CSV table of C-alpha atoms and ligand atoms in Angstrom, one decimal:
chain,number,residue,atom,x,y,z
Y,20,UNK,CA,-12.6,-0.1,-31.0
Y,21,UNK,CA,-12.7,2.5,-28.8
Y,22,UNK,CA,-13.6,5.8,-30.5
Y,23,UNK,CA,-12.9,9.4,-29.2
Y,24,UNK,CA,-15.0,11.7,-31.7
Y,25,UNK,CA,-18.4,11.6,-30.5
Y,26,UNK,CA,-20.0,14.2,-31.7
Y,27,UNK,CA,-22.5,15.5,-29.4
Y,28,UNK,CA,-25.1,14.6,-31.2
Y,29,UNK,CA,-24.4,10.7,-31.0
Y,30,UNK,CA,-24.4,11.2,-26.7
Y,31,UNK,CA,-27.5,12.7,-27.0
Y,32,UNK,CA,-28.8,9.8,-28.9
Y,33,UNK,CA,-27.1,7.6,-26.8
Y,34,UNK,CA,-28.5,8.9,-23.3
Y,35,UNK,CA,-32.5,9.1,-24.3
Y,36,UNK,CA,-32.7,6.2,-25.8
Y,37,UNK,CA,-35.3,3.9,-24.3
Y,38,UNK,CA,-34.0,3.0,-20.6
Y,39,UNK,CA,-33.5,-1.3,-21.0
Y,40,UNK,CA,-32.2,-0.7,-24.6
Y,41,UNK,CA,-30.0,2.3,-23.3
Y,42,UNK,CA,-29.1,-0.4,-19.6
Y,43,UNK,CA,-28.7,-3.4,-22.7
Y,44,UNK,CA,-26.4,-1.6,-24.6
Y,45,UNK,CA,-24.8,-0.6,-21.8
Y,46,UNK,CA,-24.2,-4.4,-20.5
Y,47,UNK,CA,-23.1,-5.3,-23.5
Y,48,UNK,CA,-20.5,-3.6,-23.7
Y,49,UNK,CA,-19.3,-4.1,-20.2
Y,50,UNK,CA,-19.1,-7.5,-20.7
Y,51,UNK,CA,-17.0,-7.1,-24.0
Y,52,UNK,CA,-14.3,-5.7,-21.4
Y,53,UNK,CA,-14.9,-6.2,-17.9
Y,54,UNK,CA,-16.0,-9.8,-15.4
Y,55,UNK,CA,-20.0,-8.4,-15.6
Y,56,UNK,CA,-20.1,-9.3,-11.6
Y,57,UNK,CA,-16.7,-7.8,-10.2
Y,58,UNK,CA,-17.1,-4.1,-8.5
Y,59,UNK,CA,-13.5,-2.9,-7.1
Y,60,UNK,CA,-12.8,-1.5,-4.3
Y,61,UNK,CA,-11.1,2.1,-4.0
Y,62,UNK,CA,-10.5,3.7,-0.5
Y,63,UNK,CA,-9.3,7.7,-0.1
Y,64,UNK,CA,-7.9,8.9,2.4
Y,65,UNK,CA,-7.6,12.9,2.8
Y,66,UNK,CA,-4.0,13.6,3.9
Y,67,UNK,CA,-4.0,16.9,4.0
Y,68,UNK,CA,-7.1,18.6,5.0
Y,69,UNK,CA,-8.7,22.1,4.4
Y,70,UNK,CA,-7.2,25.5,4.1
Y,71,UNK,CA,-7.6,25.3,-0.2
Y,72,UNK,CA,-6.8,28.5,-2.0
Y,73,UNK,CA,-9.5,27.5,-4.5
Y,74,UNK,CA,-12.7,28.7,-4.5
Y,75,UNK,CA,-14.4,25.2,-5.9
Y,76,UNK,CA,-18.3,26.0,-4.7
Y,77,UNK,CA,-18.9,22.6,-3.7
Y,78,UNK,CA,-15.7,22.2,-2.0
Y,79,UNK,CA,-16.0,21.7,1.8
Y,80,UNK,CA,-11.9,22.2,2.0
Y,81,UNK,CA,-12.2,26.1,0.4
Y,82,UNK,CA,-10.5,28.4,2.3
Y,83,UNK,CA,-13.3,30.9,0.8
Y,84,UNK,CA,-16.1,29.3,3.0
Y,85,UNK,CA,-16.4,28.4,6.5
Y,86,UNK,CA,-17.4,25.3,7.4
Y,87,UNK,CA,-17.3,22.9,9.6
Y,88,UNK,CA,-14.2,19.9,8.8
Y,89,UNK,CA,-11.7,18.9,10.6
Y,90,UNK,CA,-8.8,20.9,8.8
Y,91,UNK,CA,-5.4,19.0,9.2
Y,92,UNK,CA,-1.2,19.6,7.5
Y,93,UNK,CA,0.5,16.6,6.3
Y,94,UNK,CA,-0.7,13.3,8.0
Y,95,UNK,CA,2.7,11.4,9.2
Y,96,UNK,CA,3.8,8.5,7.2
Y,97,UNK,CA,3.2,5.9,9.8
Y,98,UNK,CA,-0.3,7.1,10.4
Y,99,UNK,CA,-0.9,6.8,6.5
Y,100,UNK,CA,0.5,3.4,6.0
Y,101,UNK,CA,-1.8,2.1,9.0
Y,102,UNK,CA,-4.8,2.7,7.0
Y,103,UNK,CA,-3.3,1.6,4.0
Y,104,UNK,CA,-2.6,-1.7,5.8
Y,105,UNK,CA,-6.6,-1.3,7.0
Y,106,UNK,CA,-7.5,-0.5,3.6
Y,107,UNK,CA,-6.1,-3.3,2.4
Y,108,UNK,CA,-7.4,-6.2,5.3
Y,109,UNK,CA,-11.1,-5.3,3.5
Y,110,UNK,CA,-10.3,-5.8,-0.3
Y,111,UNK,CA,-8.9,-2.5,-1.5
Y,112,UNK,CA,-7.0,-2.9,-4.3
Y,113,UNK,CA,-6.3,0.9,-4.9
Y,114,UNK,CA,-5.3,3.3,-2.5
Y,115,UNK,CA,-6.6,7.4,-3.3
Y,116,UNK,CA,-4.7,10.0,-1.2
Y,117,UNK,CA,-6.1,13.5,-1.3
Y,118,UNK,CA,-4.3,16.8,-0.5
Y,119,UNK,CA,-6.2,20.3,-0.7
Y,120,UNK,CA,-3.7,21.8,-2.5
Y,121,UNK,CA,-4.5,24.4,-5.4
Y,122,UNK,CA,-1.0,23.2,-6.9
Y,123,UNK,CA,2.1,20.9,-5.7
Y,124,UNK,CA,5.0,23.0,-4.5
Y,125,UNK,CA,8.2,21.7,-4.9
Y,126,UNK,CA,10.0,21.0,-1.0
Y,127,UNK,CA,9.7,19.1,2.0
Y,128,UNK,CA,6.5,18.4,1.6
Y,129,UNK,CA,6.3,17.1,-1.7
Y,130,UNK,CA,9.1,14.7,-0.6
Y,131,UNK,CA,7.3,13.6,2.2
Y,132,UNK,CA,4.3,13.4,-0.1
Y,133,UNK,CA,7.3,11.2,-2.4
Y,134,UNK,CA,8.3,8.7,0.5
Y,135,UNK,CA,4.5,8.0,1.3
Y,136,UNK,CA,3.6,7.5,-2.1
Y,137,UNK,CA,6.7,4.2,-2.3
Y,138,UNK,CA,6.1,3.2,0.5
Y,139,UNK,CA,2.1,2.6,-0.3
Y,140,UNK,CA,3.5,1.5,-3.1
Y,141,UNK,CA,4.9,-0.9,-1.3
Y,142,UNK,CA,1.9,-2.5,0.2
Y,143,UNK,CA,0.8,-4.0,-3.6
Y,144,UNK,CA,-2.1,-1.6,-3.9
Y,145,UNK,CA,-2.6,0.7,-7.1
Y,146,UNK,CA,-1.5,4.3,-5.3
Y,147,UNK,CA,-3.6,7.3,-7.0
Y,148,UNK,CA,-3.2,11.2,-5.7
Y,149,UNK,CA,-5.1,13.9,-6.6
Y,150,UNK,CA,-3.3,17.0,-4.7
Y,151,UNK,CA,-4.2,20.0,-7.6
Y,152,UNK,CA,-2.3,21.0,-10.2
Y,153,UNK,CA,1.4,19.9,-11.1
Y,154,UNK,CA,4.2,20.0,-13.4
Y,155,UNK,CA,5.7,18.0,-15.5
Y,156,UNK,CA,9.0,17.0,-12.7
Y,157,UNK,CA,6.2,16.4,-10.5
Y,158,UNK,CA,4.6,14.4,-12.0
Y,159,UNK,CA,7.4,12.4,-13.4
Y,160,UNK,CA,8.6,12.2,-9.6
Y,161,UNK,CA,5.2,10.8,-8.9
Y,162,UNK,CA,5.4,8.4,-11.2
Y,163,UNK,CA,8.8,6.9,-10.0
Y,164,UNK,CA,7.4,7.1,-6.5
Y,165,UNK,CA,5.3,4.5,-7.4
Y,166,UNK,CA,1.8,6.4,-8.1
Y,167,UNK,CA,0.0,4.2,-10.9
Y,168,UNK,CA,-2.7,6.9,-11.1
Y,169,UNK,CA,-3.9,10.9,-10.6
Y,170,UNK,CA,-7.1,12.3,-9.7
Y,171,UNK,CA,-7.7,14.9,-11.6
Y,172,UNK,CA,-12.0,16.3,-12.2
Y,173,UNK,CA,-13.2,18.4,-15.5
Y,174,UNK,CA,-16.5,18.6,-12.5
Y,175,UNK,CA,-19.0,19.8,-15.1
Y,176,UNK,CA,-19.2,21.0,-18.9
Y,177,UNK,CA,-16.5,24.1,-20.4
Y,178,UNK,CA,-20.1,26.1,-20.5
Y,179,UNK,CA,-21.7,25.6,-17.2
Y,180,UNK,CA,-17.7,25.5,-14.9
Y,181,UNK,CA,-17.5,29.0,-14.5
Y,182,UNK,CA,-20.7,29.2,-12.4
Y,183,UNK,CA,-18.3,26.4,-10.1
Y,184,UNK,CA,-15.6,27.7,-9.7
Y,185,UNK,CA,-13.6,31.1,-10.6
Y,186,UNK,CA,-9.4,30.3,-9.7
Y,187,UNK,CA,-9.0,28.0,-12.0
Y,188,UNK,CA,-9.5,27.5,-15.6
Y,189,UNK,CA,-11.0,24.1,-17.6
Y,190,UNK,CA,-7.9,24.4,-19.8
Y,191,UNK,CA,-5.8,24.2,-16.4
Y,192,UNK,CA,-7.7,21.3,-15.7
Y,193,UNK,CA,-7.2,19.9,-19.3
Y,194,UNK,CA,-3.3,21.0,-18.7
Y,195,UNK,CA,-2.8,19.2,-15.8
Y,196,UNK,CA,-4.2,16.1,-16.9
Y,197,UNK,CA,-1.8,15.9,-20.3
Y,198,UNK,CA,1.0,16.3,-17.8
Y,199,UNK,CA,-0.8,13.1,-15.9
Y,200,UNK,CA,-0.6,11.3,-19.7
Y,201,UNK,CA,2.9,12.2,-20.6
Y,202,UNK,CA,4.5,11.3,-17.3
Y,203,UNK,CA,3.3,7.8,-17.7
Y,204,UNK,CA,0.3,7.9,-14.6
Y,205,UNK,CA,-3.2,6.6,-15.7
Y,206,UNK,CA,-5.4,9.3,-15.9
Y,207,UNK,CA,-8.7,9.5,-12.8
Y,208,UNK,CA,-11.5,12.2,-13.5
Y,209,UNK,CA,-14.6,12.8,-13.7
Y,210,UNK,CA,-17.6,15.5,-12.2
Y,211,UNK,CA,-20.4,16.0,-9.7
Y,212,UNK,CA,-23.8,16.0,-10.7
Y,213,UNK,CA,-26.2,17.8,-9.1
Y,214,UNK,CA,-24.9,21.6,-9.2
Y,215,UNK,CA,-27.8,23.0,-11.2
Y,216,UNK,CA,-26.2,21.9,-14.2
Y,217,UNK,CA,-28.6,20.7,-17.6
Y,218,UNK,CA,-28.7,17.0,-18.9
Y,219,UNK,CA,-27.2,18.8,-21.9
Y,220,UNK,CA,-23.7,19.6,-18.9
Y,221,UNK,CA,-23.7,16.7,-18.1
Y,222,UNK,CA,-23.8,14.8,-21.1
Y,223,UNK,CA,-20.6,17.9,-22.3
Y,224,UNK,CA,-19.1,16.2,-18.9
Y,225,UNK,CA,-18.5,12.8,-20.8
Y,226,UNK,CA,-18.2,13.7,-24.0
Y,227,UNK,CA,-15.2,16.2,-23.0
Y,228,UNK,CA,-14.1,12.6,-21.4
Y,229,UNK,CA,-14.7,10.1,-24.0
Y,230,UNK,CA,-12.7,12.5,-27.0
Y,231,UNK,CA,-9.2,12.2,-25.0
Y,232,UNK,CA,-7.1,9.6,-26.4
Y,233,UNK,CA,-6.5,7.4,-24.7
Y,234,UNK,CA,-9.7,7.8,-22.2
Y,235,UNK,CA,-8.9,8.1,-18.9
Y,236,UNK,CA,-8.6,4.9,-17.3
Y,237,UNK,CA,-11.1,5.8,-14.5
Y,238,UNK,CA,-14.2,8.2,-14.4
Y,239,UNK,CA,-15.7,9.1,-11.1
Y,240,UNK,CA,-18.6,10.3,-10.9
Y,241,UNK,CA,-19.3,12.8,-8.0
Y,242,UNK,CA,-23.4,13.1,-6.6
Y,243,UNK,CA,-22.7,16.8,-4.9
Y,244,UNK,CA,-22.8,16.5,-1.2
Y,245,UNK,CA,-24.3,19.8,0.0
Y,246,UNK,CA,-22.1,20.9,2.7
Y,247,UNK,CA,-23.2,24.0,5.4
Y,248,UNK,CA,-21.2,26.8,4.8
Y,249,UNK,CA,-20.5,26.2,1.1
Y,250,UNK,CA,-22.0,28.4,-1.8
Y,251,UNK,CA,-23.9,25.1,-2.9
Y,252,UNK,CA,-25.4,23.9,0.6
Y,253,UNK,CA,-29.1,25.0,-0.8
Y,254,UNK,CA,-28.8,24.3,-4.2
Y,255,UNK,CA,-32.0,22.7,-5.4
Y,256,UNK,CA,-31.8,20.4,-7.7
Y,257,UNK,CA,-32.5,16.6,-6.7
Y,258,UNK,CA,-30.2,14.2,-9.3
Y,259,UNK,CA,-33.1,11.7,-10.3
Y,260,UNK,CA,-31.8,8.1,-9.9
Y,261,UNK,CA,-32.8,7.5,-13.4
Y,262,UNK,CA,-30.7,10.0,-14.4
Y,263,UNK,CA,-28.0,9.2,-12.9
Y,264,UNK,CA,-28.4,5.8,-14.3
Y,265,UNK,CA,-28.6,6.8,-18.1
Y,266,UNK,CA,-25.2,9.1,-16.9
Y,267,UNK,CA,-23.3,5.7,-15.5
Y,268,UNK,CA,-25.0,3.8,-18.8
Y,269,UNK,CA,-23.7,6.5,-21.1
Y,270,UNK,CA,-20.3,6.9,-20.0
Y,271,UNK,CA,-19.9,2.9,-19.6
Y,272,UNK,CA,-21.0,2.8,-23.6
Y,273,UNK,CA,-18.6,6.2,-24.6
Y,274,UNK,CA,-15.3,5.0,-22.9
Y,275,UNK,CA,-15.8,1.0,-23.1
Y,276,UNK,CA,-12.4,0.4,-21.0
Y,277,UNK,CA,-12.3,2.5,-18.6
Y,278,UNK,CA,-13.5,2.2,-14.6
Y,279,UNK,CA,-16.4,4.0,-14.2
Y,280,UNK,CA,-16.4,4.8,-10.3
Y,281,UNK,CA,-19.5,5.8,-8.4
Y,282,UNK,CA,-17.9,8.2,-5.8
Y,283,UNK,CA,-19.5,10.7,-3.9
Y,284,UNK,CA,-23.3,11.0,-2.9
Y,285,UNK,CA,-23.6,6.9,-2.7
Y,286,UNK,CA,-25.5,8.1,0.7
Y,287,UNK,CA,-28.1,9.7,-0.4
Y,288,UNK,CA,-28.3,6.6,-3.6
Y,289,UNK,CA,-30.9,4.2,-2.6
Y,290,UNK,CA,-29.4,0.3,-2.5
Y,291,UNK,CA,-31.7,0.1,-6.0
Y,292,UNK,CA,-29.9,2.6,-7.6
Y,293,UNK,CA,-26.4,1.7,-7.0
Y,294,UNK,CA,-27.4,-1.9,-7.9
Y,295,UNK,CA,-28.9,-0.8,-11.5
Y,296,UNK,CA,-25.7,1.2,-11.7
Y,297,UNK,CA,-23.7,-1.9,-11.3
Y,298,UNK,CA,-25.9,-2.9,-14.0
Y,299,UNK,CA,-25.6,-0.3,-16.6
Y,300,UNK,CA,-21.7,-0.8,-15.8
Y,301,UNK,CA,-20.2,0.8,-12.9
Y,302,UNK,CA,-17.7,-1.5,-11.6
Y,303,UNK,CA,-15.7,1.1,-9.0
Y,304,UNK,CA,-16.5,2.5,-6.0
Y,305,UNK,CA,-15.3,5.0,-3.2
Y,306,UNK,CA,-15.2,3.3,-0.1
Y,307,UNK,CA,-15.0,3.6,3.8
Y,308,UNK,CA,-16.5,5.7,6.5
Y,309,UNK,CA,-15.5,8.7,4.8
Y,310,UNK,CA,-14.5,9.9,1.4
Y,311,UNK,CA,-12.3,13.0,2.2
Y,312,UNK,CA,-14.0,14.5,5.0
Y,313,UNK,CA,-18.0,14.0,4.5
Y,314,UNK,CA,-19.9,10.4,5.0
Y,315,UNK,CA,-19.3,7.7,2.8
Y,316,UNK,CA,-21.8,4.4,3.3
Y,317,UNK,CA,-18.6,2.1,5.5
Y,318,UNK,CA,-17.4,-0.8,4.8
Y,319,UNK,CA,-19.8,-3.4,6.2
Y,320,UNK,CA,-22.8,-1.7,4.3
Y,321,UNK,CA,-21.3,-2.3,0.7
Y,322,UNK,CA,-20.5,-6.0,1.7
Y,323,UNK,CA,-23.7,-6.7,2.2
Y,324,UNK,CA,-25.0,-5.0,-0.7
Y,325,UNK,CA,-22.6,-6.5,-2.7
Y,326,UNK,CA,-23.3,-10.0,-1.0
Y,327,UNK,CA,-27.3,-9.5,-1.8
Y,328,UNK,CA,-26.5,-9.0,-5.1
Y,329,UNK,CA,-24.7,-12.1,-5.5
Y,330,UNK,CA,-21.6,-9.8,-6.7
Y,331,UNK,CA,-17.8,-9.5,-5.6
Y,332,UNK,CA,-15.3,-7.4,-5.1
Y,333,UNK,CA,-12.1,-7.4,-7.6
Y,334,UNK,CA,-9.3,-8.5,-5.7
Y,335,UNK,CA,-5.3,-9.5,-7.2
Y,336,UNK,CA,-6.1,-12.4,-7.5
Y,337,UNK,CA,-8.0,-10.8,-10.7
Y,338,UNK,CA,-4.4,-10.1,-12.7
Y,339,UNK,CA,-3.1,-6.7,-11.4
Y,340,UNK,CA,-7.3,-5.2,-9.0
Y,341,UNK,CA,-8.5,-3.2,-11.6
Y,342,UNK,CA,-11.0,-5.7,-12.7
Y,343,UNK,CA,-10.5,-6.1,-17.0
Y,344,UNK,CA,-11.1,-9.2,-18.0
Y,345,UNK,CA,-8.2,-9.8,-19.9
Y,346,UNK,CA,-4.3,-10.1,-17.4
Y,347,UNK,CA,-2.7,-7.4,-17.9
Y,348,UNK,CA,-0.8,-5.0,-16.2
Y,349,UNK,CA,-0.8,-1.9,-19.5
Y,350,UNK,CA,-3.8,0.2,-18.5
Y,351,UNK,CA,-2.8,2.7,-21.4
Y,352,UNK,CA,-3.0,-1.0,-23.6
Y,353,UNK,CA,-6.5,-1.9,-21.7
Y,354,UNK,CA,-8.0,1.8,-22.8
Y,355,UNK,CA,-7.2,2.0,-26.9
Y,356,UNK,CA,-7.5,-1.2,-27.4
N,223,LIG,N1,-7.8,19.7,-4.9
N,223,LIG,C1,-7.7,18.3,-5.4
N,223,LIG,C2,-8.3,18.7,-6.7
N,223,LIG,O1,-9.1,19.8,-6.5
N,223,LIG,O2,-8.1,18.4,-7.7
N,223,LIG,C3,-7.9,17.3,-4.9
N,223,LIG,C4,-9.8,17.1,-4.1
N,223,LIG,S1,-10.7,17.5,-4.8
N,223,LIG,C5,-11.7,17.7,-3.0
N,223,LIG,C6,-11.4,16.1,-5.9
N,223,LIG,C7,-12.7,16.3,-6.5
N,223,LIG,O3,-13.6,15.9,-5.4
N,223,LIG,C8,-13.3,17.7,-6.6
N,223,LIG,O4,-13.0,17.7,-8.0
N,223,LIG,C9,-15.0,17.4,-6.9
N,223,LIG,O5,-15.0,16.6,-8.2
N,223,LIG,C10,-14.6,16.3,-6.2
N,223,LIG,N2,-15.7,17.0,-4.9
N,223,LIG,C11,-15.5,17.6,-3.5
N,223,LIG,N3,-16.7,17.8,-2.8
N,223,LIG,C12,-17.3,17.3,-3.3
N,223,LIG,C13,-18.5,17.4,-2.7
N,223,LIG,N4,-19.4,18.1,-1.8
N,223,LIG,N5,-19.3,16.8,-3.0
N,223,LIG,C14,-19.4,16.2,-4.4
N,223,LIG,N6,-18.0,15.9,-5.5
N,223,LIG,C15,-16.8,17.0,-4.2
N,224,LIG,C1,-13.7,11.8,-6.4
N,224,LIG,O1,-14.2,12.4,-7.9
N,224,LIG,N1,-14.0,12.0,-5.6
N,224,LIG,C2,-13.3,12.1,-4.7
N,224,LIG,C3,-12.2,11.2,-4.9
N,224,LIG,N2,-12.6,11.8,-7.0
N,224,LIG,C4,-10.9,12.6,-4.8
N,224,LIG,C5,-13.7,12.8,-3.8
N,224,LIG,C6,-14.8,13.2,-3.3
N,224,LIG,C7,-15.0,14.3,-2.1
N,224,LIG,C8,-16.4,14.7,-1.3
N,224,LIG,C9,-16.3,15.5,-0.8
N,224,LIG,C10,-15.8,15.1,0.9
N,224,LIG,O2,-15.5,14.0,0.9
N,224,LIG,O3,-14.9,16.4,1.1
N,225,LIG,FE1,-9.4,22.8,-3.0
N,225,LIG,FE2,-9.9,20.0,-4.7
N,225,LIG,FE3,-11.4,21.6,-3.0
N,225,LIG,FE4,-11.3,22.5,-5.1
N,225,LIG,S1,-11.7,20.6,-4.7
N,225,LIG,S2,-11.2,23.9,-3.1
N,225,LIG,S3,-8.7,22.8,-5.8
N,225,LIG,S4,-9.4,20.8,-2.4
C-alpha cells in the first residue's frame, strides 16, 4: 500500500534511524517493487540552451547570469534523432529533452517540438520533456505526440524556495505538475541538494513529493553543480555522501513505486557513494558525457561501475523499460498500487 499522508515527524524518524536500519528498510521496500540489481539509463539532451528569463540561482542557462555555456536555439530534428538513436544504442530506454524556457509558447517552435517528440517516440524510447510551465492544451498536445513523462522539479522546500528563485512561485510549480498529471503524462519531479538548505528542507521537499497522489513516477535527485557566474557558484555547503544516501533511502521508503534517479552531481560522487545509493534504492541515472550543459561521468564509466557491482541496465526485455517488477504499461497504476 502506498501512502500519501506522511507527516514531518514520520519522515524525520525514517531519515534519522541508525544507518543500517534505514538501508535495510529501504532495500526491503525497493525489492517489493523493482528488481534490486537493475538500473534504468535515461539520456538527456538540451534541445534549446540558454537565454532563459527565469532567475533560478543554480542555473547556468538563466539569462540573468554571465556563464560560459554554448547557447543555441531549438536544434533541428535530424540532429536530435541522431542523438536519440545513439542513446538507444548505448542501452538507454528514456530520452529526456530540455528547453531553457520559462514556459512553452504556442507557435512554430512548439510545433517543431511536437514533431521531434513524435519522431523520438517512434524509436520506441520513452520520451520525456522538460520545458518549463505549460497550459492544459499544451500538455495534452505533448501527450498526444507521444511524450511519456514531463520533468518539472520542486527543487527544494517551500520555506527555502524564495532564497533560490524569485521569478516563479512554488505554487506555479505545483500547478504545472497538476496539468501534466491531468493530461495523462507521467510526472518526473525532484530537487537539488547542496544549495545551503537544511536537512529539514530536504526532507520537506521529499514530503511535498510523497504527499502527491499518485506519487511522481520518477524523482530526480540532483547534487548542486556550482557553475561559475551563477549566484550559487561559491556555495560553501558540500553535500555529505552519507547524508545524500540517507535522502535516497528516505525517498525510496516514502515513494516505493517511483524511479529514484541520480541526476546532476555524479561527477562529484565517489563510486562507493553511488554504489551505496543504488543499495539504498536509487534505480535510475541520467547518463551520457553531458547533462544539459555540464559534465557527467559518461557511458564508459557507468558501464564499468555497473559491471563491477554485478548489476545491469534495464532493457526493453524488462517490459516497458521502466524497470518495475510487474510487467505493465500503465505507470499510474504502478505508482498507485
Ligand atoms: N527550464 C526547465 C525547468 O526549469 O523546469 C527545464 C530545465 S531545468 C535546467 C531542469 C532542472 O535542472 C532544474 O529544475 C534543476 O533542478 C536542475 N538543475 C539546473 N541547474 C543545476 C545545477 N547547476 N546543479 C544541479 N541541478 C541543476
Ligand atoms: C533534473 O532533475 N536534472 C536534469 C533534468 N532533470 C532535466 C538536469 C540537470 C542539469 C544540471 C545542470 C546542467 O547541466 O545545465
Ligand atoms: Fe530556466 Fe529551467 Fe534554468 Fe530555471 S532551471 S533558469 S527555468 S532553464
